[in-house]
Coordinates of C-alpha atoms and ligand atoms in Angstrom, one line a residue:
X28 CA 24.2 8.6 -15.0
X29 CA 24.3 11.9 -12.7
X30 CA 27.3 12.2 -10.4
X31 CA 27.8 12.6 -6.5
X32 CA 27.6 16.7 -6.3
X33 CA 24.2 16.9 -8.6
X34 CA 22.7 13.8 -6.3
X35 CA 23.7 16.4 -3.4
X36 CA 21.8 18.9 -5.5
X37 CA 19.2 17.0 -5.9
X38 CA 18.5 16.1 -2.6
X39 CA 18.8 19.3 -1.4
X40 CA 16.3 20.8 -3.8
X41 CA 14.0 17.8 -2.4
X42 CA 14.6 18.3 1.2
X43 CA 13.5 21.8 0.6
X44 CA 10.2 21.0 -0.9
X45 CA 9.5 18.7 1.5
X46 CA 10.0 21.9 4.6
X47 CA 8.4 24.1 2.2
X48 CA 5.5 21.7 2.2
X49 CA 5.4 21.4 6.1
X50 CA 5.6 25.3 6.7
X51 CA 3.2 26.1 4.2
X52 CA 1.0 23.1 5.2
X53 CA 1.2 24.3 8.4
X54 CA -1.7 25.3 9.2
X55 CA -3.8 23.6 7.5
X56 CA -4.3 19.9 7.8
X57 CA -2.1 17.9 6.0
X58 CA 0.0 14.4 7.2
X59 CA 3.5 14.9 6.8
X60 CA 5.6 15.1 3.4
X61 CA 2.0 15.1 1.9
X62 CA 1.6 16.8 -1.3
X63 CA -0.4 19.6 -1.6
X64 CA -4.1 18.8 -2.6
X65 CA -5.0 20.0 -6.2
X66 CA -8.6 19.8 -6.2
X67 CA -8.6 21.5 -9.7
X68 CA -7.7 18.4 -11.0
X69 CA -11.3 16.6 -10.1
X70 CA -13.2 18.8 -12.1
X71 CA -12.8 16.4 -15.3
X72 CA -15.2 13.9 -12.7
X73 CA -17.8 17.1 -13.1
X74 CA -21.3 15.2 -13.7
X75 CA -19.4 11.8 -14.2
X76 CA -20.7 9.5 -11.3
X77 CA -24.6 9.7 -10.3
X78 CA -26.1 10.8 -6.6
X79 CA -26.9 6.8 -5.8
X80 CA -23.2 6.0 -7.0
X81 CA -21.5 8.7 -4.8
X82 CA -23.2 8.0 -1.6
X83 CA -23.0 4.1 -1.9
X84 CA -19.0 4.8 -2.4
X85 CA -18.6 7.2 0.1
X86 CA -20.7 5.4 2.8
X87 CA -20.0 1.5 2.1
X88 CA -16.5 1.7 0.9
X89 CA -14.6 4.7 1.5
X90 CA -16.5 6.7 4.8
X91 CA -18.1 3.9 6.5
X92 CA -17.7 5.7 9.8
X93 CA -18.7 8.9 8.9
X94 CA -17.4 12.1 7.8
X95 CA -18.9 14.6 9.6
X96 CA -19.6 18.0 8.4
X97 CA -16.8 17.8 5.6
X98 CA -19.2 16.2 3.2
X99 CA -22.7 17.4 2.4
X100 CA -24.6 15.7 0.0
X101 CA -27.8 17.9 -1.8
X102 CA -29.7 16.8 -4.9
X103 CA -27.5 17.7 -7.8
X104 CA -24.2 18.0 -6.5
X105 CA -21.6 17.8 -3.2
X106 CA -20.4 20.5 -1.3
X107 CA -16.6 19.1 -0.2
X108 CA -14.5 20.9 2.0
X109 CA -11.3 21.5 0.2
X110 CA -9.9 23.6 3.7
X111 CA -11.2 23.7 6.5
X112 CA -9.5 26.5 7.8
X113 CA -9.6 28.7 4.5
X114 CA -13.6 28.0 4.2
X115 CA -13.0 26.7 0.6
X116 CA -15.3 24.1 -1.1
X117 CA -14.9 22.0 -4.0
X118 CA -18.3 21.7 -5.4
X119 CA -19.0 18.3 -7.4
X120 CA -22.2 17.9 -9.9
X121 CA -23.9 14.5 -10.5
X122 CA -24.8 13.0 -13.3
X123 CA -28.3 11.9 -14.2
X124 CA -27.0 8.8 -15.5
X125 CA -23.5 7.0 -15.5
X126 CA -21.7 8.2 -18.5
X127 CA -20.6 5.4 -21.4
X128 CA -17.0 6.4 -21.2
X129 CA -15.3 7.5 -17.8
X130 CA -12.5 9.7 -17.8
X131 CA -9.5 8.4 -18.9
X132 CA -6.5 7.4 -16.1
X133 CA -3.4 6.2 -16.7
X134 CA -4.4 2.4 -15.9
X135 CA -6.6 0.1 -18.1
X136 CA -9.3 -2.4 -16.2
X137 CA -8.5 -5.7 -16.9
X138 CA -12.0 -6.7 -18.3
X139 CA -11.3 -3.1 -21.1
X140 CA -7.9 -4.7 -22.2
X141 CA -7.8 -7.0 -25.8
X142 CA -8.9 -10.7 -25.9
X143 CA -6.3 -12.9 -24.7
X144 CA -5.1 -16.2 -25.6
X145 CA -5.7 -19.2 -23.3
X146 CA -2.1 -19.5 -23.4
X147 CA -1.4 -15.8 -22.1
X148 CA -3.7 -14.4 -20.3
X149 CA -2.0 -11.8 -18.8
X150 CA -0.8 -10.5 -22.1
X151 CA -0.7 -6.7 -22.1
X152 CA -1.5 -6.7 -18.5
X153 CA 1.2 -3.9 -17.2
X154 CA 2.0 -5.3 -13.0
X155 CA 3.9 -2.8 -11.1
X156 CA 5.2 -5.4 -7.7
X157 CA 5.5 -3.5 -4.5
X158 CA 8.1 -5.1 -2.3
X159 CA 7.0 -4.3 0.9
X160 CA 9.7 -2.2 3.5
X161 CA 13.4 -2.4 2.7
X162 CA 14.8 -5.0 4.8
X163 CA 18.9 -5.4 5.1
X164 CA 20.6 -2.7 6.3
X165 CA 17.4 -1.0 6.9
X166 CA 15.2 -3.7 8.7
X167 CA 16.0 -3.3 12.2
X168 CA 15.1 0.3 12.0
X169 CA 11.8 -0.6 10.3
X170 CA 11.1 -2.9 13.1
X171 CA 10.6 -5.6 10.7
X172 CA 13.3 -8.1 12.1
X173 CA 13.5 -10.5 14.7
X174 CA 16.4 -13.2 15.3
X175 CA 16.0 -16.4 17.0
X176 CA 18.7 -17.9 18.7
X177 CA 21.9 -17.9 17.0
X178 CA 19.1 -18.2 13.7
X179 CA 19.1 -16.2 10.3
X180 CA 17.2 -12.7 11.1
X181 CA 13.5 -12.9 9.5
X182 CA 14.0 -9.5 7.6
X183 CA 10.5 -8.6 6.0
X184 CA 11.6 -6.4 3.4
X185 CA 14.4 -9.7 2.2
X186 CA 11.1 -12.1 2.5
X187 CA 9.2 -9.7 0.2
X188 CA 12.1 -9.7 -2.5
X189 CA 12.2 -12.5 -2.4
X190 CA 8.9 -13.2 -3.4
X191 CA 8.6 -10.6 -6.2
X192 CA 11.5 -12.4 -7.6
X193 CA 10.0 -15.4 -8.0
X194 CA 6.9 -13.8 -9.0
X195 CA 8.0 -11.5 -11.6
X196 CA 9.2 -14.3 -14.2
X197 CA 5.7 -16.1 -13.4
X198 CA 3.9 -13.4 -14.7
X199 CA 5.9 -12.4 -17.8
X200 CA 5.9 -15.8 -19.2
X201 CA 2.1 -15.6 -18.9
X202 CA 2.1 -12.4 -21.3
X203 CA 2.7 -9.6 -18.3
X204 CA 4.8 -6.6 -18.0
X205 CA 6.3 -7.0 -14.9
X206 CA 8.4 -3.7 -13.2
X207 CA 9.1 -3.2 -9.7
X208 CA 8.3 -0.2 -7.0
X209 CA 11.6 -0.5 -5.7
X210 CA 15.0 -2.2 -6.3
X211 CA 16.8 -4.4 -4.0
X212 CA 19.9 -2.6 -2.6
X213 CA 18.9 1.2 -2.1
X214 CA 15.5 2.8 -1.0
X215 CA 13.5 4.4 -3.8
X216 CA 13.8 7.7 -1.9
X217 CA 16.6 9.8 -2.2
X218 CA 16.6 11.3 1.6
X219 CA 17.6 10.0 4.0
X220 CA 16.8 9.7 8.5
X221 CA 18.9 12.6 8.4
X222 CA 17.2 14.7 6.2
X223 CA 14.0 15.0 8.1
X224 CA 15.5 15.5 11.6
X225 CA 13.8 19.3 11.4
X226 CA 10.3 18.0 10.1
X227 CA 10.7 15.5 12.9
X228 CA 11.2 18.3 15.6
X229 CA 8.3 20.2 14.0
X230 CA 6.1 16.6 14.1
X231 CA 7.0 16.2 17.7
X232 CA 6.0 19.6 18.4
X233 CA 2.8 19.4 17.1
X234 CA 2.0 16.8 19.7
X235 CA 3.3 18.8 22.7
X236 CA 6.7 17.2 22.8
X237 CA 9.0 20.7 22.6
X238 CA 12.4 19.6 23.7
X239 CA 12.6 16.1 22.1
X240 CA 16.0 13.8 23.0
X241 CA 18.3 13.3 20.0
X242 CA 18.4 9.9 19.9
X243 CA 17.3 7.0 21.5
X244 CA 18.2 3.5 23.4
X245 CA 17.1 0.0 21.9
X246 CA 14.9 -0.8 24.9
X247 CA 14.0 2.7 25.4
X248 CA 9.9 2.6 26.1
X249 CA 9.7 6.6 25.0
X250 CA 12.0 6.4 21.6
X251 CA 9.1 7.7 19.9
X252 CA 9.4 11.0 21.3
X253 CA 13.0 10.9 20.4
X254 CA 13.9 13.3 17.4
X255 CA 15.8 10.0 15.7
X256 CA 13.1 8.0 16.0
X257 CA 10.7 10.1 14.3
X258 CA 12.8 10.9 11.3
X259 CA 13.5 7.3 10.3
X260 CA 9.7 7.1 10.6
X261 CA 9.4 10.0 8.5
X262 CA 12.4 8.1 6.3
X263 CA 10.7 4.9 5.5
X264 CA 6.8 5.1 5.8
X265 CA 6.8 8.2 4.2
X266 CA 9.0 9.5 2.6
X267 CA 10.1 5.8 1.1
X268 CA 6.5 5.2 -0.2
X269 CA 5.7 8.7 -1.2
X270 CA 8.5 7.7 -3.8
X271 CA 7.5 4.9 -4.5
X272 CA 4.2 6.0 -5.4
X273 CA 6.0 8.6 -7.5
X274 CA 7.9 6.1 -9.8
X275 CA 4.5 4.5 -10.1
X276 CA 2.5 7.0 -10.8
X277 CA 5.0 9.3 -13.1
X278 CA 7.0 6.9 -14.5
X279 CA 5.5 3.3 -14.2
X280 CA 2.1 3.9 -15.1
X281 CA 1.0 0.2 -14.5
X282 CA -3.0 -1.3 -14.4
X283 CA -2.4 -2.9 -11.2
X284 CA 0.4 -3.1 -8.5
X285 CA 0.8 -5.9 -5.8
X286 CA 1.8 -4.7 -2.8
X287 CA 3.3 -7.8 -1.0
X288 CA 4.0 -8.2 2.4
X289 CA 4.3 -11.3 5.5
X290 CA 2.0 -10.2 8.7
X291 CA 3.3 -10.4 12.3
X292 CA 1.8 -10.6 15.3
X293 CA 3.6 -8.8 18.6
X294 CA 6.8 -10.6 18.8
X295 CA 8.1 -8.7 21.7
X296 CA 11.7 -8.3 22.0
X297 CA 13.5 -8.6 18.9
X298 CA 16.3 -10.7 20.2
X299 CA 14.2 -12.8 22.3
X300 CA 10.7 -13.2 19.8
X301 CA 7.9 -14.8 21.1
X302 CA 6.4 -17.7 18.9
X303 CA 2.6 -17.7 18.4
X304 CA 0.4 -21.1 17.1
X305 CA -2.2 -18.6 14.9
X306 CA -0.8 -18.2 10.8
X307 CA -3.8 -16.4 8.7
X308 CA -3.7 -14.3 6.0
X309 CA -5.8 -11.6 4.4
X310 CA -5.9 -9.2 1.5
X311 CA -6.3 -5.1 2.1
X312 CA -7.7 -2.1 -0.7
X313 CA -8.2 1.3 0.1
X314 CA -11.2 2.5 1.8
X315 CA -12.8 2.5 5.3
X316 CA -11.2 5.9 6.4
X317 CA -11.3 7.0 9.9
X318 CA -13.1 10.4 11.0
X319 CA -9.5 11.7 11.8
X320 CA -8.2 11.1 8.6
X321 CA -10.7 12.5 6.5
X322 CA -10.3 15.5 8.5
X323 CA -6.6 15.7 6.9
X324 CA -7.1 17.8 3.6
X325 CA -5.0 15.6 1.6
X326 CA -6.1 12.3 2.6
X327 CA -10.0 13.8 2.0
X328 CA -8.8 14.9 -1.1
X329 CA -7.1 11.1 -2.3
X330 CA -9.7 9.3 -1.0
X331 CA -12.4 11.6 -3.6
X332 CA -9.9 11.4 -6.2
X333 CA -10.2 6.9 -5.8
X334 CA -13.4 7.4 -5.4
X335 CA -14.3 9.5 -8.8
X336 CA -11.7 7.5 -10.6
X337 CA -14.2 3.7 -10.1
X338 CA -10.6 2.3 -8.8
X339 CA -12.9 0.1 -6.3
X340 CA -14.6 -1.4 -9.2
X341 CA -11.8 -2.7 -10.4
X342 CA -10.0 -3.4 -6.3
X343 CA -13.0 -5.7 -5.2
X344 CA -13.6 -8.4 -7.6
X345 CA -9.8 -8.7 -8.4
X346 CA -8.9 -8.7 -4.6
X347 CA -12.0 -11.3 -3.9
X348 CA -10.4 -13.5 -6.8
X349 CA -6.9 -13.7 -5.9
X350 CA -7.6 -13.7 -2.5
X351 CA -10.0 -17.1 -3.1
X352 CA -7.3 -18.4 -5.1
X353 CA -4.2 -17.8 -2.4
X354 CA -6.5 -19.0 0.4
X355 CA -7.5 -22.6 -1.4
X356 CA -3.7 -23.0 -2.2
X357 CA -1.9 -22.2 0.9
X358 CA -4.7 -23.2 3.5
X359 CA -4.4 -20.4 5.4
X360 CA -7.4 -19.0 8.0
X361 CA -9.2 -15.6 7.7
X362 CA -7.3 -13.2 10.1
X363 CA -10.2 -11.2 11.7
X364 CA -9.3 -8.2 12.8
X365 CA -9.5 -6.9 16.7
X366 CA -9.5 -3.2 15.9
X367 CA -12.1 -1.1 13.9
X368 CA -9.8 0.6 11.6
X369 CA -11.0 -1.9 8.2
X370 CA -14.1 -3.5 7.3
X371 CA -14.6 -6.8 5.7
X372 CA -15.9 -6.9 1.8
X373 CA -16.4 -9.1 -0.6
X374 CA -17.5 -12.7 -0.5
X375 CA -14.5 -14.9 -0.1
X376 CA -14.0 -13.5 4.0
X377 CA -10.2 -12.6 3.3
X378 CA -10.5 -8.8 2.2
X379 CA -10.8 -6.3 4.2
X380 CA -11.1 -2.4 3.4
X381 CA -7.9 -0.1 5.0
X382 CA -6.9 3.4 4.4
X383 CA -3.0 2.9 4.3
X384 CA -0.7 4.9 2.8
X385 CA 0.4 2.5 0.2
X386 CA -3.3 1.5 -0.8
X387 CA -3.9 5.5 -1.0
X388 CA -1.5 7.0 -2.5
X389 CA -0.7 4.7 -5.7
X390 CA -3.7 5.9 -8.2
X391 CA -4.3 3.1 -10.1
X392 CA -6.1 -0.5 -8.4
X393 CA -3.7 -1.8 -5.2
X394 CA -3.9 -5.1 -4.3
X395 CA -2.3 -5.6 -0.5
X396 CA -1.3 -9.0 0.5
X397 CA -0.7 -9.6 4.3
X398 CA -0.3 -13.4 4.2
X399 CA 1.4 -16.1 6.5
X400 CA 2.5 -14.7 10.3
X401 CA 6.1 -14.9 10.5
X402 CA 6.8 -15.1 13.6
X403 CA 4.2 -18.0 14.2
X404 CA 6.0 -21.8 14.7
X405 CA 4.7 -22.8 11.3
X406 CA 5.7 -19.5 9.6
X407 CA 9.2 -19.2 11.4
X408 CA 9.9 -22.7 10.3
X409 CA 9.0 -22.3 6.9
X410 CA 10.9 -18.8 6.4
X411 CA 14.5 -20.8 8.3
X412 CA 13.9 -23.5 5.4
X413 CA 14.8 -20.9 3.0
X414 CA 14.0 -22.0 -0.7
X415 CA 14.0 -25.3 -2.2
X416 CA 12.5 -27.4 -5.1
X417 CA 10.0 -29.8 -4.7
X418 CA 8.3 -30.1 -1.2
X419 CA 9.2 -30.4 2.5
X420 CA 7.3 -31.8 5.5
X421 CA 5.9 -29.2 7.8
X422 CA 3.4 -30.3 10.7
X423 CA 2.9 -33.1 8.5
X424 CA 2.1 -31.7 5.2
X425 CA 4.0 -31.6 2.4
X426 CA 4.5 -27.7 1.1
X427 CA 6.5 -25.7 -1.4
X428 CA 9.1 -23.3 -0.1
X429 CA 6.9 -20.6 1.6
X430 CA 8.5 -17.9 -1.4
X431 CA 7.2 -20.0 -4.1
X432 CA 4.1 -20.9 -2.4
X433 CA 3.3 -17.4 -2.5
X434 CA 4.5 -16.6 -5.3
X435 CA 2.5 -19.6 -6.9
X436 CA -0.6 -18.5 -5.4
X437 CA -0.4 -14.6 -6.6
X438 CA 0.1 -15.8 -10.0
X439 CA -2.9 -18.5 -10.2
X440 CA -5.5 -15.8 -8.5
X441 CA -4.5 -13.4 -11.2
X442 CA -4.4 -15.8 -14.1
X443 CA -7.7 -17.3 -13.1
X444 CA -9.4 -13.4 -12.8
X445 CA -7.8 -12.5 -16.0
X446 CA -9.1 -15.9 -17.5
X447 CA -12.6 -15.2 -16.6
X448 CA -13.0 -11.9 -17.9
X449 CA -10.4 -11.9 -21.4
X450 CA -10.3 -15.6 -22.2
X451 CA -13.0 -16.6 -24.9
X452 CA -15.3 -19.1 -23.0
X453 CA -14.4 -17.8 -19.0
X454 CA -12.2 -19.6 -16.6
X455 CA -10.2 -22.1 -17.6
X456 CA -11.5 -25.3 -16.0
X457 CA -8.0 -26.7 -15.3
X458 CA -6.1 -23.2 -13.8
Ligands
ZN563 ZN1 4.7 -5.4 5.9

């Protein structure tokens, strides 16, 4: 219990950090509220992962549209650029061959964990769920709500809750530790729009905007240059996941976190959505970083820490399962993407490689589900049912309510996975 004047404290100490961060950073190139690389830390992955293993990585999963000169690969070792402006390198050694025992991280693989019962399968298996975005008071600002008619608002970050609510019980009666990235009525952050109003005139200035409006109109085409705009950006995609990723990664410690979300396509004006006939679904991990981002020290530096740490090992297979398993129970279609920020891996056709910030900065395996488009006819409909028991007629097919469809489906792709590779005599023939 701490009271009202050390929360101040608190906060203020934080807010500090955060400018100190973006002065010092200053110069060099780092995304906002970014920690500070610390490539000491790699040098327990000295002569861990072999010449063949690092490039495949690098060039398959993680750089697959190159990385310019910020890389160099020679015969025994890399020559990473740790800052570009500084002229420092972080030199990496290969190993001749992959060691027995990699070095250790706070998460377990699933296939390293103790045999497991038919009966539990997930037993021991320690799931952090990420509810994605905040929804509630906090959902029109996310641009994560639309209202039809006189209709309940769909609210992503409610739908999400939602889910992981059903979910979590699922997963803990099947043997599971089951903690969440964030709770239900506050943020996981401690700031607030307010406090970044100075990092958001320092953000606008960076991209020639000097004397940036205060605030902004609903409809206003330009709010983006507007200095409220940009810190409730700063707010809740970055400051709110940074956190997030703090409880998980200090405190939580989990093997795996589901990051669960509902896609969208364009819905236009809020108050007047438009309806769409496509619903798809896909599954993201972290890797296929743009040239621009691997140019940022920090994100460089994260995406060679997931890469020395095998996370991807772990990401594909699980994410090729579950996504396998959500597609045959909900029906949905592959989304294909239109723009050439992912690339598609795996064998089922539903995962996809991303850098986003969630997928990144969590540093254990992230799985990323983007099912069901809510503002499609199908998906609207569904989401205005609310939840129910037993099934409902939609386009002439009996379903579940859409949260415990989902929820459903999470549960049976990870239970099957965790079947094939703990449960004496592999995947259970009846799931
Ligand atoms: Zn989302």
């Amino acid at each position: 219990m701490i009271n009202e004047r050390e929360v101040q404290m608190l906060r203020c100490v934080l807010l500090l950090f955060a400018l100190f961060n973006l002065g010092q950073l200053g110069a060099a190139e780092i995304s906002p509220l970014a920690d500070k690389p610390r490539w000491p830390a790699l040098e327990r992955y000295q002569e861990t992962i072999t010449r063949d293993d690092f490039t495949r990585l690098l060039q398959d999963v993680y750089a697959t549209r190159g990385y310019d000169e910020l890389i160099q690969i020679n015969d025994d070792s890399a020559r990473i650029v740790q800052d570009a402006a500084a002229q420092k390198f972080f030199t990496l050694r290969f190993a001749n061959e992959t060691p027995h025992r990699l070095p250790a991280q706070y998460w377990r693989r699933i296939d390293k964990l103790r045999r497991a019962s038919a009966k539990r399968p997930l037993s021991g298996l320690n799931v952090t769920l990420d509810p994605g975005h905040l929804g509630g008071h906090w959902a029109k600002m996310e641009e994560r709500w639309f209202q039809v008619d006189e209709k309940p608002p769909v609210e992503e970050g409610e739908l999400t809750w939602r889910v992981a609510k059903i979910l979590a019980p699922k997963l803990r009666t099947l043997g599971a530790e089951v903690s969440f990235a964030r709770r239900h009525d506050r943020p996981t952050t401690p700031l607030r729009p307010d406090d970044f109003r100075e990092i958001a005139r320092q953000v606008l200035a960076k991209t020639g905007v000097n004397e940036p409006r205060p605030n902004y109109e609903a409809d206003d085409l330009d709010k983006d240059k507007s200095i409220r705009w940009q810190s409730e950006l700063l707010f809740y995609r970055q400051s709110e996941i940074r956190y997030r990723a703090k409880k998980v990664n200090m405190k939580l410690q989990p093997d795996l976190v589901l990051c669960l979300h509902f896609n969208a396509e364009g819905w236009g004006d809020p108050k007047n959505p438009t309806l769409i006939d496509r619903n798809h679904f896909h599954v993201l991990v972290n890797g296929s970083y743009l040239p621009d981002e691997i140019a940022h020290d920090d994100e460089r530096y994260e995406m060679i820490r997931r890469l020395l740490s095998r996370v991807y090992e772990e990401e594909l297979p699980l994410a090729d399962a579950m996504a396998a398993t959500f597609a045959q129970e909900t029906g949905l279609p592959p989304y294909q993407y239109t723009t050439d920020t992912v690339a598609k891996v795996g064998t089922s056709g539903y995962v996809y490689t991303r850098n986003l910030l969630a997928t990144r900065v969590f540093r254990c395996p992230v799985i990323y589900f983007e099912p069901y488009v809510m503002n499609s006819t199908e998906g609207f409909a569904r989401i205005e049912a609310g939840d129910y028991d037993g099934t409902r007629e939609f386009n002439g097919v009996q379903r579940k309510s859409i949260f415990r469809e989902y929820a459903q489906a999470v549960t049976d792709g990870l239970t099957d996975y965790c079947r094939s590779v703990r449960v004496e005599g592999g995947v259970s023939p009846n799931p």
